[in-house]
PDB file of C-alpha atoms and ligand atoms in Angstrom:
ATOM      1  CA  MET S  90     -58.919  32.959  77.531  1.00 49.00           C
ATOM      2  CA  ASN S  91     -58.991  30.409  79.710  1.00 53.00           C
ATOM      3  CA  SER S  92     -59.462  27.001  77.597  1.00 79.00           C
ATOM      4  CA  LEU S  93     -62.679  25.708  79.515  1.00 93.00           C
ATOM      5  CA  PHE S  94     -65.927  28.093  79.065  1.00 97.00           C
ATOM      6  CA  GLU S  95     -66.548  27.816  82.805  1.00 98.00           C
ATOM      7  CA  THR S  96     -70.431  28.047  81.457  1.00 98.00           C
ATOM      8  CA  THR S  97     -74.215  27.923  83.237  1.00 98.00           C
ATOM      9  CA  VAL S  98     -77.168  26.670  81.312  1.00 98.00           C
ATOM     10  CA  VAL S  99     -80.286  28.883  81.811  1.00 98.00           C
ATOM     11  CA  ILE S 100     -83.542  27.368  80.776  1.00 98.00           C
ATOM     12  CA  PRO S 101     -86.716  29.190  80.074  1.00 98.00           C
ATOM     13  CA  ALA S 102     -89.384  26.973  80.414  1.00 98.00           C
ATOM     14  CA  PHE S 103     -93.120  27.604  80.502  1.00 98.00           C
ATOM     15  CA  ASN S 104     -95.389  24.036  80.559  1.00 98.00           C
ATOM     16  CA  GLU S 105     -91.811  22.073  79.596  1.00 98.00           C
ATOM     17  CA  GLN S 106     -93.730  19.329  81.415  1.00 98.00           C
ATOM     18  CA  ASP S 107     -93.269  16.926  78.090  1.00 98.00           C
ATOM     19  CA  ARG S 108     -90.515  18.373  76.784  1.00 97.00           C
ATOM     20  CA  LEU S 109     -88.460  19.091  79.753  1.00 98.00           C
ATOM     21  CA  PRO S 110     -87.718  15.053  80.632  1.00 98.00           C
ATOM     22  CA  ARG S 111     -85.392  14.936  77.282  1.00 98.00           C
ATOM     23  CA  THR S 112     -83.715  18.056  77.591  1.00 98.00           C
ATOM     24  CA  LEU S 113     -82.334  17.650  80.885  1.00 98.00           C
ATOM     25  CA  GLU S 114     -81.959  13.760  79.797  1.00 98.00           C
ATOM     26  CA  ALA S 115     -79.917  14.448  76.721  1.00 98.00           C
ATOM     27  CA  LEU S 116     -77.566  17.361  79.655  1.00 98.00           C
ATOM     28  CA  CYS S 117     -77.261  14.444  81.517  1.00 97.00           C
ATOM     29  CA  THR S 118     -75.276  12.339  79.070  1.00 97.00           C
ATOM     30  CA  GLU S 119     -73.123  14.539  77.015  1.00 97.00           C
ATOM     31  CA  HIS S 120     -72.816  17.032  79.662  1.00 95.00           C
ATOM     32  CA  ASP S 121     -68.820  15.385  80.102  1.00 94.00           C
ATOM     33  CA  GLY S 122     -68.573  15.432  75.856  1.00 95.00           C
ATOM     34  CA  LEU S 123     -68.963  18.801  75.226  1.00 96.00           C
ATOM     35  CA  SER S 124     -65.047  20.145  74.367  1.00 95.00           C
ATOM     36  CA  GLY S 125     -63.668  22.293  75.618  1.00 95.00           C
ATOM     37  CA  VAL S 126     -66.612  23.375  78.019  1.00 97.00           C
ATOM     38  CA  ASN S 127     -66.780  23.269  81.603  1.00 97.00           C
ATOM     39  CA  LEU S 128     -70.970  22.925  82.671  1.00 98.00           C
ATOM     40  CA  ALA S 129     -70.768  24.403  86.271  1.00 98.00           C
ATOM     41  CA  GLU S 130     -74.414  25.255  86.863  1.00 98.00           C
ATOM     42  CA  VAL S 131     -78.354  24.354  85.287  1.00 98.00           C
ATOM     43  CA  ILE S 132     -80.862  26.687  85.436  1.00 98.00           C
ATOM     44  CA  VAL S 133     -84.087  26.262  84.924  1.00 98.00           C
ATOM     45  CA  VAL S 134     -86.626  29.160  85.682  1.00 98.00           C
ATOM     46  CA  ASP S 135     -90.241  28.104  85.105  1.00 98.00           C
ATOM     47  CA  ASP S 136     -93.323  31.165  86.004  1.00 98.00           C
ATOM     48  CA  GLY S 137     -96.072  29.822  86.447  1.00 97.00           C
ATOM     49  CA  SER S 138     -96.203  26.897  85.225  1.00 98.00           C
ATOM     50  CA  LYS S 139     -99.699  25.382  85.183  1.00 98.00           C
ATOM     51  CA  ASP S 140     -98.777  21.380  84.491  1.00 98.00           C
ATOM     52  CA  ASP S 141     -95.581  19.870  86.485  1.00 98.00           C
ATOM     53  CA  THR S 142     -92.705  20.913  85.176  1.00 98.00           C
ATOM     54  CA  SER S 143     -90.109  22.419  87.959  1.00 98.00           C
ATOM     55  CA  ARG S 144     -90.993  18.748  89.599  1.00 98.00           C
ATOM     56  CA  VAL S 145     -90.164  16.830  87.104  1.00 98.00           C
ATOM     57  CA  ALA S 146     -87.484  19.275  86.054  1.00 98.00           C
ATOM     58  CA  ALA S 147     -86.273  18.823  89.686  1.00 98.00           C
ATOM     59  CA  LEU S 148     -86.252  14.656  89.340  1.00 98.00           C
ATOM     60  CA  PHE S 149     -83.000  15.893  88.109  1.00 98.00           C
ATOM     61  CA  SER S 150     -81.204  16.753  90.662  1.00 97.00           C
ATOM     62  CA  GLY S 151     -79.465  14.062  91.480  1.00 97.00           C
ATOM     63  CA  ARG S 152     -77.820  13.574  88.022  1.00 96.00           C
ATOM     64  CA  LEU S 153     -77.143  17.247  87.462  1.00 97.00           C
ATOM     65  CA  PRO S 154     -75.904  18.168  90.737  1.00 97.00           C
ATOM     66  CA  GLN S 155     -75.597  22.351  88.937  1.00 98.00           C
ATOM     67  CA  LEU S 156     -78.823  21.703  88.762  1.00 98.00           C
ATOM     68  CA  SER S 157     -81.304  24.546  90.232  1.00 98.00           C
ATOM     69  CA  VAL S 158     -85.049  25.383  89.850  1.00 98.00           C
ATOM     70  CA  VAL S 159     -86.393  28.668  90.290  1.00 98.00           C
ATOM     71  CA  THR S 160     -90.016  28.582  90.553  1.00 98.00           C
ATOM     72  CA  LEU S 161     -92.139  31.813  90.078  1.00 96.00           C
ATOM     73  CA  GLU S 162     -95.900  32.030  90.818  1.00 95.00           C
ATOM     74  CA  GLN S 163     -97.176  33.985  88.026  1.00 97.00           C
ATOM     75  CA  ASN S 164     -96.007  33.219  84.180  1.00 98.00           C
ATOM     76  CA  CYS S 165     -94.030  36.735  83.667  1.00 98.00           C
ATOM     77  CA  GLY S 166     -92.866  35.633  79.579  1.00 98.00           C
ATOM     78  CA  LYS S 167     -89.383  34.466  78.131  1.00 98.00           C
ATOM     79  CA  GLY S 168     -87.734  37.572  78.521  1.00 98.00           C
ATOM     80  CA  PHE S 169     -88.784  37.610  82.070  1.00 98.00           C
ATOM     81  CA  ALA S 170     -86.954  34.033  82.751  1.00 98.00           C
ATOM     82  CA  VAL S 171     -84.894  34.336  81.369  1.00 98.00           C
ATOM     83  CA  ARG S 172     -83.541  38.164  82.844  1.00 98.00           C
ATOM     84  CA  SER S 173     -83.877  35.989  86.180  1.00 98.00           C
ATOM     85  CA  GLY S 174     -81.608  33.411  85.227  1.00 98.00           C
ATOM     86  CA  LEU S 175     -78.696  36.235  83.073  1.00 98.00           C
ATOM     87  CA  MET S 176     -78.947  38.488  86.697  1.00 97.00           C
ATOM     88  CA  ASN S 177     -78.553  34.899  88.861  1.00 97.00           C
ATOM     89  CA  ALA S 178     -76.477  33.091  86.891  1.00 98.00           C
ATOM     90  CA  GLN S 179     -72.106  32.874  88.614  1.00 98.00           C
ATOM     91  CA  SER S 180     -70.271  31.278  85.450  1.00 98.00           C
ATOM     92  CA  GLU S 181     -68.159  33.396  83.300  1.00 98.00           C
ATOM     93  CA  TRP S 182     -69.820  32.257  80.272  1.00 98.00           C
ATOM     94  CA  ILE S 183     -74.038  31.328  80.660  1.00 98.00           C
ATOM     95  CA  LEU S 184     -76.027  29.810  77.024  1.00 98.00           C
ATOM     96  CA  VAL S 185     -79.405  30.167  77.543  1.00 98.00           C
ATOM     97  CA  ALA S 186     -80.746  27.411  75.442  1.00 98.00           C
ATOM     98  CA  ASP S 187     -84.380  26.343  74.718  1.00 98.00           C
ATOM     99  CA  ALA S 188     -86.811  23.855  77.010  1.00 98.00           C
ATOM    100  CA  ASP S 189     -87.226  21.751  73.324  1.00 97.00           C
ATOM    101  CA  MET S 190     -83.861  21.256  72.944  1.00 98.00           C
ATOM    102  CA  SER S 191     -84.985  22.443  69.012  1.00 98.00           C
ATOM    103  CA  THR S 192     -80.054  22.986  69.035  1.00 98.00           C
ATOM    104  CA  PRO S 193     -78.561  20.089  69.898  1.00 98.00           C
ATOM    105  CA  TRP S 194     -76.759  20.711  73.499  1.00 98.00           C
ATOM    106  CA  ALA S 195     -72.647  19.542  71.185  1.00 98.00           C
ATOM    107  CA  GLU S 196     -74.203  22.963  69.541  1.00 98.00           C
ATOM    108  CA  LEU S 197     -72.854  24.725  73.215  1.00 98.00           C
ATOM    109  CA  ALA S 198     -68.685  23.575  72.089  1.00 98.00           C
ATOM    110  CA  LYS S 199     -69.336  24.470  68.660  1.00 98.00           C
ATOM    111  CA  LEU S 200     -70.279  28.332  70.205  1.00 98.00           C
ATOM    112  CA  ALA S 201     -67.965  28.579  72.252  1.00 98.00           C
ATOM    113  CA  SER S 202     -65.245  27.522  69.690  1.00 97.00           C
ATOM    114  CA  GLU S 203     -65.991  29.238  67.339  1.00 98.00           C
ATOM    115  CA  LEU S 204     -65.430  32.092  70.059  1.00 98.00           C
ATOM    116  CA  LYS S 205     -62.295  30.858  71.760  1.00 97.00           C
ATOM    117  CA  LYS S 206     -60.958  31.449  67.636  1.00 97.00           C
ATOM    118  CA  HIS S 207     -62.195  34.174  67.167  1.00 97.00           C
ATOM    119  CA  GLY S 208     -62.717  36.644  69.777  1.00 96.00           C
ATOM    120  CA  GLY S 209     -66.487  38.443  70.809  1.00 97.00           C
ATOM    121  CA  ASP S 210     -68.881  38.455  73.798  1.00 98.00           C
ATOM    122  CA  VAL S 211     -71.817  36.880  72.962  1.00 98.00           C
ATOM    123  CA  ALA S 212     -72.545  33.497  69.964  1.00 98.00           C
ATOM    124  CA  ILE S 213     -75.614  33.783  68.518  1.00 98.00           C
ATOM    125  CA  GLY S 214     -77.056  30.730  67.109  1.00 98.00           C
ATOM    126  CA  SER S 215     -78.658  31.018  63.462  1.00 98.00           C
ATOM    127  CA  ARG S 216     -80.813  28.473  61.801  1.00 98.00           C
ATOM    128  CA  ASP S 217     -80.016  31.119  58.827  1.00 97.00           C
ATOM    129  CA  LEU S 218     -77.269  31.113  57.355  1.00 98.00           C
ATOM    130  CA  PRO S 219     -75.711  28.732  54.215  1.00 98.00           C
ATOM    131  CA  GLU S 220     -73.840  26.718  57.080  1.00 98.00           C
ATOM    132  CA  SER S 221     -76.568  26.266  59.307  1.00 98.00           C
ATOM    133  CA  ASP S 222     -78.021  22.312  59.408  1.00 98.00           C
ATOM    134  CA  VAL S 223     -82.000  22.951  59.592  1.00 96.00           C
ATOM    135  CA  VAL S 224     -82.984  18.951  59.856  1.00 95.00           C
ATOM    136  CA  LEU S 225     -86.301  19.275  59.709  1.00 94.00           C
ATOM    137  CA  ARG S 226     -88.451  22.711  58.845  1.00 95.00           C
ATOM    138  CA  GLN S 227     -90.819  24.852  60.995  1.00 92.00           C
ATOM    139  CA  SER S 228     -94.198  25.273  58.738  1.00 93.00           C
ATOM    140  CA  PHE S 229     -94.331  26.750  56.646  1.00 93.00           C
ATOM    141  CA  ILE S 230     -96.631  30.085  57.639  1.00 92.00           C
ATOM    142  CA  ARG S 231     -93.813  29.829  61.057  1.00 93.00           C
ATOM    143  CA  GLU S 232     -90.822  30.201  58.731  1.00 93.00           C
ATOM    144  CA  TYR S 233     -92.192  33.242  56.485  1.00 93.00           C
ATOM    145  CA  LEU S 234     -93.480  35.286  58.880  1.00 94.00           C
ATOM    146  CA  GLY S 235     -90.022  34.380  60.505  1.00 94.00           C
ATOM    147  CA  ARG S 236     -88.510  35.280  58.151  1.00 95.00           C
ATOM    148  CA  THR S 237     -91.036  38.762  57.623  1.00 95.00           C
ATOM    149  CA  PHE S 238     -90.162  39.905  61.524  1.00 96.00           C
ATOM    150  CA  ASN S 239     -86.212  39.271  60.816  1.00 97.00           C
ATOM    151  CA  VAL S 240     -86.274  41.549  57.540  1.00 97.00           C
ATOM    152  CA  LEU S 241     -88.221  44.087  59.329  1.00 96.00           C
ATOM    153  CA  ILE S 242     -85.170  44.050  62.359  1.00 97.00           C
ATOM    154  CA  ARG S 243     -83.045  44.513  60.285  1.00 97.00           C
ATOM    155  CA  THR S 244     -84.695  46.930  58.231  1.00 97.00           C
ATOM    156  CA  LEU S 245     -85.743  49.102  61.438  1.00 96.00           C
ATOM    157  CA  THR S 246     -82.461  48.435  64.204  1.00 97.00           C
ATOM    158  CA  GLY S 247     -79.837  48.538  61.296  1.00 97.00           C
ATOM    159  CA  LEU S 248     -78.629  44.745  63.503  1.00 98.00           C
ATOM    160  CA  PRO S 249     -77.364  42.733  60.760  1.00 98.00           C
ATOM    161  CA  PHE S 250     -78.144  39.307  61.811  1.00 98.00           C
ATOM    162  CA  ARG S 251     -80.049  36.309  59.211  1.00 98.00           C
ATOM    163  CA  ASP S 252     -81.573  34.595  62.634  1.00 98.00           C
ATOM    164  CA  THR S 253     -82.037  36.479  65.775  1.00 98.00           C
ATOM    165  CA  GLN S 254     -84.827  34.820  67.196  1.00 97.00           C
ATOM    166  CA  CYS S 255     -82.984  30.709  67.807  1.00 98.00           C
ATOM    167  CA  GLY S 256     -83.974  30.067  71.013  1.00 98.00           C
ATOM    168  CA  PHE S 257     -79.774  29.255  71.643  1.00 98.00           C
ATOM    169  CA  LYS S 258     -77.044  31.893  72.877  1.00 98.00           C
ATOM    170  CA  LEU S 259     -74.066  31.799  74.862  1.00 98.00           C
ATOM    171  CA  VAL S 260     -73.053  35.276  76.083  1.00 98.00           C
ATOM    172  CA  ARG S 261     -69.942  36.219  78.190  1.00 98.00           C
ATOM    173  CA  ARG S 262     -71.741  37.484  81.614  1.00 98.00           C
ATOM    174  CA  SER S 263     -69.160  40.266  82.501  1.00 98.00           C
ATOM    175  CA  SER S 264     -69.302  41.612  79.069  1.00 98.00           C
ATOM    176  CA  VAL S 265     -73.275  42.188  79.202  1.00 98.00           C
ATOM    177  CA  LYS S 266     -73.361  41.785  83.010  1.00 97.00           C
ATOM    178  CA  SER S 267     -73.810  46.135  83.158  1.00 97.00           C
ATOM    179  CA  PHE S 268     -76.684  46.684  81.100  1.00 98.00           C
ATOM    180  CA  LEU S 269     -78.479  43.140  82.346  1.00 98.00           C
ATOM    181  CA  GLY S 270     -81.409  45.955  84.609  1.00 97.00           C
ATOM    182  CA  ASP S 271     -81.980  47.752  81.589  1.00 97.00           C
ATOM    183  CA  LEU S 272     -83.511  44.603  79.533  1.00 98.00           C
ATOM    184  CA  THR S 273     -87.593  45.699  80.189  1.00 97.00           C
ATOM    185  CA  VAL S 274     -89.189  43.104  77.005  1.00 98.00           C
ATOM    186  CA  ASP S 275     -90.140  40.795  79.139  1.00 98.00           C
ATOM    187  CA  ARG S 276     -91.672  38.130  76.439  1.00 96.00           C
ATOM    188  CA  PHE S 277     -89.735  36.276  73.160  1.00 95.00           C
ATOM    189  CA  ALA S 278     -88.731  39.554  72.074  1.00 96.00           C
ATOM    190  CA  TRP S 279     -85.929  40.015  74.620  1.00 98.00           C
ATOM    191  CA  ASP S 280     -83.634  39.060  71.533  1.00 98.00           C
ATOM    192  CA  VAL S 281     -83.839  41.486  70.029  1.00 98.00           C
ATOM    193  CA  GLU S 282     -84.111  43.954  72.908  1.00 98.00           C
ATOM    194  CA  PHE S 283     -80.720  41.907  74.563  1.00 98.00           C
ATOM    195  CA  LEU S 284     -78.115  42.322  70.676  1.00 98.00           C
ATOM    196  CA  LEU S 285     -79.974  45.921  70.874  1.00 98.00           C
ATOM    197  CA  LEU S 286     -77.695  46.888  74.009  1.00 98.00           C
ATOM    198  CA  ALA S 287     -74.755  44.273  72.985  1.00 98.00           C
ATOM    199  CA  ARG S 288     -74.667  46.106  70.226  1.00 98.00           C
ATOM    200  CA  ASP S 289     -74.438  49.820  72.349  1.00 96.00           C
ATOM    201  CA  ALA S 290     -72.071  48.446  74.502  1.00 98.00           C
ATOM    202  CA  ASP S 291     -69.552  47.906  71.376  1.00 98.00           C
ATOM    203  CA  LEU S 292     -68.810  44.182  72.673  1.00 98.00           C
ATOM    204  CA  GLU S 293     -68.499  41.521  69.494  1.00 98.00           C
ATOM    205  CA  ILE S 294     -71.350  39.478  68.587  1.00 98.00           C
ATOM    206  CA  LEU S 295     -70.718  36.273  65.978  1.00 98.00           C
ATOM    207  CA  GLU S 296     -73.616  34.942  64.400  1.00 98.00           C
ATOM    208  CA  VAL S 297     -72.368  31.081  64.219  1.00 98.00           C
ATOM    209  CA  PRO S 298     -74.540  28.568  61.858  1.00 98.00           C
ATOM    210  CA  VAL S 299     -75.880  25.350  64.422  1.00 98.00           C
ATOM    211  CA  SER S 300     -78.239  22.388  63.832  1.00 98.00           C
ATOM    212  CA  TRP S 301     -81.847  23.127  64.411  1.00 98.00           C
ATOM    213  CA  GLU S 302     -84.661  20.645  64.365  1.00 97.00           C
ATOM    214  CA  HIS S 303     -88.666  21.834  64.831  1.00 96.00           C
ATOM    215  CA  ARG S 304     -90.049  20.360  68.175  1.00 95.00           C
ATOM    216  CA  ASP S 305     -94.339  20.299  67.205  1.00 91.00           C
ATOM    217  CA  ALA S 306     -96.038  22.526  71.008  1.00 88.00           C
ATOM    218  CA  SER S 307     -93.967  25.503  70.297  1.00 87.00           C
ATOM    219  CA  ARG S 308     -95.326  27.898  73.232  1.00 86.00           C
ATOM    220  CA  VAL S 309     -94.813  31.159  70.251  1.00 88.00           C
ATOM    221  CA  HIS S 310     -98.778  31.261  68.265  1.00 91.00           C
ATOM    222  CA  PRO S 311     -97.983  33.243  64.823  1.00 89.00           C
ATOM    223  CA  ILE S 312    -100.039  35.640  64.719  1.00 90.00           C
ATOM    224  CA  PHE S 313    -100.743  36.759  68.198  1.00 92.00           C
ATOM    225  CA  ASP S 314     -96.934  36.411  69.187  1.00 92.00           C
ATOM    226  CA  GLY S 315     -95.593  37.293  65.612  1.00 92.00           C
ATOM    227  CA  PHE S 316     -97.660  40.795  65.860  1.00 93.00           C
ATOM    228  CA  ASP S 317     -96.603  41.197  69.800  1.00 95.00           C
ATOM    229  CA  MET S 318     -93.203  41.257  68.485  1.00 95.00           C
ATOM    230  CA  ALA S 319     -92.948  43.617  65.593  1.00 96.00           C
ATOM    231  CA  LYS S 320     -94.720  45.789  68.341  1.00 96.00           C
ATOM    232  CA  THR S 321     -92.467  45.342  70.949  1.00 97.00           C
ATOM    233  CA  VAL S 322     -89.811  46.076  67.982  1.00 96.00           C
ATOM    234  CA  LEU S 323     -91.387  49.100  66.624  1.00 97.00           C
ATOM    235  CA  CYS S 324     -91.497  50.054  70.778  1.00 96.00           C
ATOM    236  CA  LEU S 325     -87.835  49.748  71.236  1.00 96.00           C
ATOM    237  CA  GLN S 326     -86.215  51.618  68.551  1.00 95.00           C
ATOM    238  CA  LEU S 327     -89.344  54.107  68.364  1.00 95.00           C
ATOM    239  CA  ARG S 328     -87.505  54.578  72.546  1.00 95.00           C
ATOM    240  CA  ARG S 329     -84.147  54.843  71.440  1.00 93.00           C
ATOM    241  CA  LEU S 330     -84.843  57.532  68.874  1.00 93.00           C
ATOM    242  CA  ARG S 331     -86.546  59.500  71.111  1.00 94.00           C
ATOM    243  CA  LYS S 332     -83.270  59.574  73.736  1.00 91.00           C
ATOM    244  CA  ARG S 333     -80.996  59.902  70.989  1.00 89.00           C
ATOM    245  CA  LEU S 334     -82.979  63.177  69.815  1.00 91.00           C
ATOM    246  CA  PHE S 335     -83.253  64.265  73.351  1.00 91.00           C
ATOM    247  CA  SER S 336     -80.656  63.806  75.733  1.00 81.00           C
TER     248      SER S 336
HETATM  249  N1  GTP P 559     -89.906  30.575  81.804  1.00 73.47           N
HETATM  250  C1  GTP P 559     -90.380  30.661  80.735  1.00 73.47           C
HETATM  251  N2  GTP P 559     -90.430  30.320  79.580  1.00 73.47           N
HETATM  252  C2  GTP P 559     -91.795  30.972  78.420  1.00 73.47           C
HETATM  253  C3  GTP P 559     -92.360  31.468  78.385  1.00 73.47           C
HETATM  254  N3  GTP P 559     -93.014  31.778  77.125  1.00 73.47           N
HETATM  255  C4  GTP P 559     -91.907  30.682  75.828  1.00 73.47           C
HETATM  256  N4  GTP P 559     -90.998  30.375  77.123  1.00 73.47           N
HETATM  257  C5  GTP P 559     -89.712  28.942  77.093  1.00 73.47           C
HETATM  258  O1  GTP P 559     -89.526  29.464  75.540  1.00 73.47           O
HETATM  259  C6  GTP P 559     -88.919  28.361  74.469  1.00 73.47           C
HETATM  260  C7  GTP P 559     -88.970  28.898  73.826  1.00 73.47           C
HETATM  261  O2  GTP P 559     -90.524  28.533  73.553  1.00 73.47           O
HETATM  262  P1  GTP P 559     -90.712  27.731  71.547  1.00 73.47           P
HETATM  263  O3  GTP P 559     -92.718  27.086  72.142  1.00 73.47           O
HETATM  264  O4  GTP P 559     -89.817  26.360  71.770  1.00 73.47           O
HETATM  265  O5  GTP P 559     -90.528  28.295  70.811  1.00 73.47           O
HETATM  266  P2  GTP P 559     -89.870  29.266  70.449  1.00 73.47           P
HETATM  267  O6  GTP P 559     -88.661  28.264  70.337  1.00 73.47           O
HETATM  268  O7  GTP P 559     -89.082  29.802  69.894  1.00 73.47           O
HETATM  269  O8  GTP P 559     -90.895  28.675  68.606  1.00 73.47           O
HETATM  270  P3  GTP P 559     -90.855  27.315  67.601  1.00 73.47           P
HETATM  271  O9  GTP P 559     -89.783  27.673  66.398  1.00 73.47           O
HETATM  272  O10 GTP P 559     -91.990  28.005  67.278  1.00 73.47           O
HETATM  273  O11 GTP P 559     -89.995  25.926  68.881  1.00 73.47           O
HETATM  274  C8  GTP P 559     -89.343  27.114  75.718  1.00 73.47           C
HETATM  275  O12 GTP P 559     -88.706  26.682  76.114  1.00 73.47           O
HETATM  276  C9  GTP P 559     -90.534  28.035  76.874  1.00 73.47           C
HETATM  277  O13 GTP P 559     -90.431  27.033  77.817  1.00 73.47           O
HETATM  278  C10 GTP P 559     -92.588  31.740  79.569  1.00 73.47           C
HETATM  279  O14 GTP P 559     -94.259  32.181  79.539  1.00 73.47           O
HETATM  280  N5  GTP P 559     -91.882  32.131  80.928  1.00 73.47           N
HETATM  281 MG1   MG P 560     -88.659  25.780  69.102  1.00 73.47          MG
END
């Protein structure tokens, strides 16, 4: 394995004019210090934001020449935006990271180092392992619904992870590119489908404890989006069962 992780950072961003500048500012100042990582590309994917997300992102292109901003006319969802970033990324490693920087950039070096140590194709950041460092917790209701969603995922799909939804995942492009075209989930449950396809492809997936801090102004509605995510996982699983039975 190459000693340096050549990495593209993909940031899905919807109405993020207020949270994104701090996140990109930190990337400008910190990326040189990320041990073992070479930041080759940063792709911000803004689909139909009603605010100045694309413009404020583009202001960083002078200091971050690796930056490109993809602006789509219509809102298509986080999963759609992530998929578009994954398909356009050029580096061997791709970090998918939320615009709110709940997980600090320094954790990219940690994921890379774990992959280097243990081998593997995908490393997912986790807020729910004993060594995870949750600096500021979510509200009780968000945490409770998140845990319930996790139990649902583990029960229905058999995925063993404690936290599939943390917005900080490092994936090896050459390992995942064969199934990127099969991803269908456009909204918040994209991670579950991605992990299921990665498991089907026999990829090695590491769940790595990360530091995480709750940020206000979430784009996720705990009830409506929670319900939509549960429905999506149920449909995914039914579709997979049907495929297994009839093929
Ligand atoms: N491009 C795009 N990005 C989105 C969309 N919906 C959410 N996102 C991004 O997805 C990321 C996660 O959104 P957050 O609001 O932080 O939600 P979360 O981290 O899953 O949940 P919290 O723990 O409540 O913060 C952010 O970078 C959002 O801008 C969307 O429709 N399109
Ligand atoms: Mg968040």
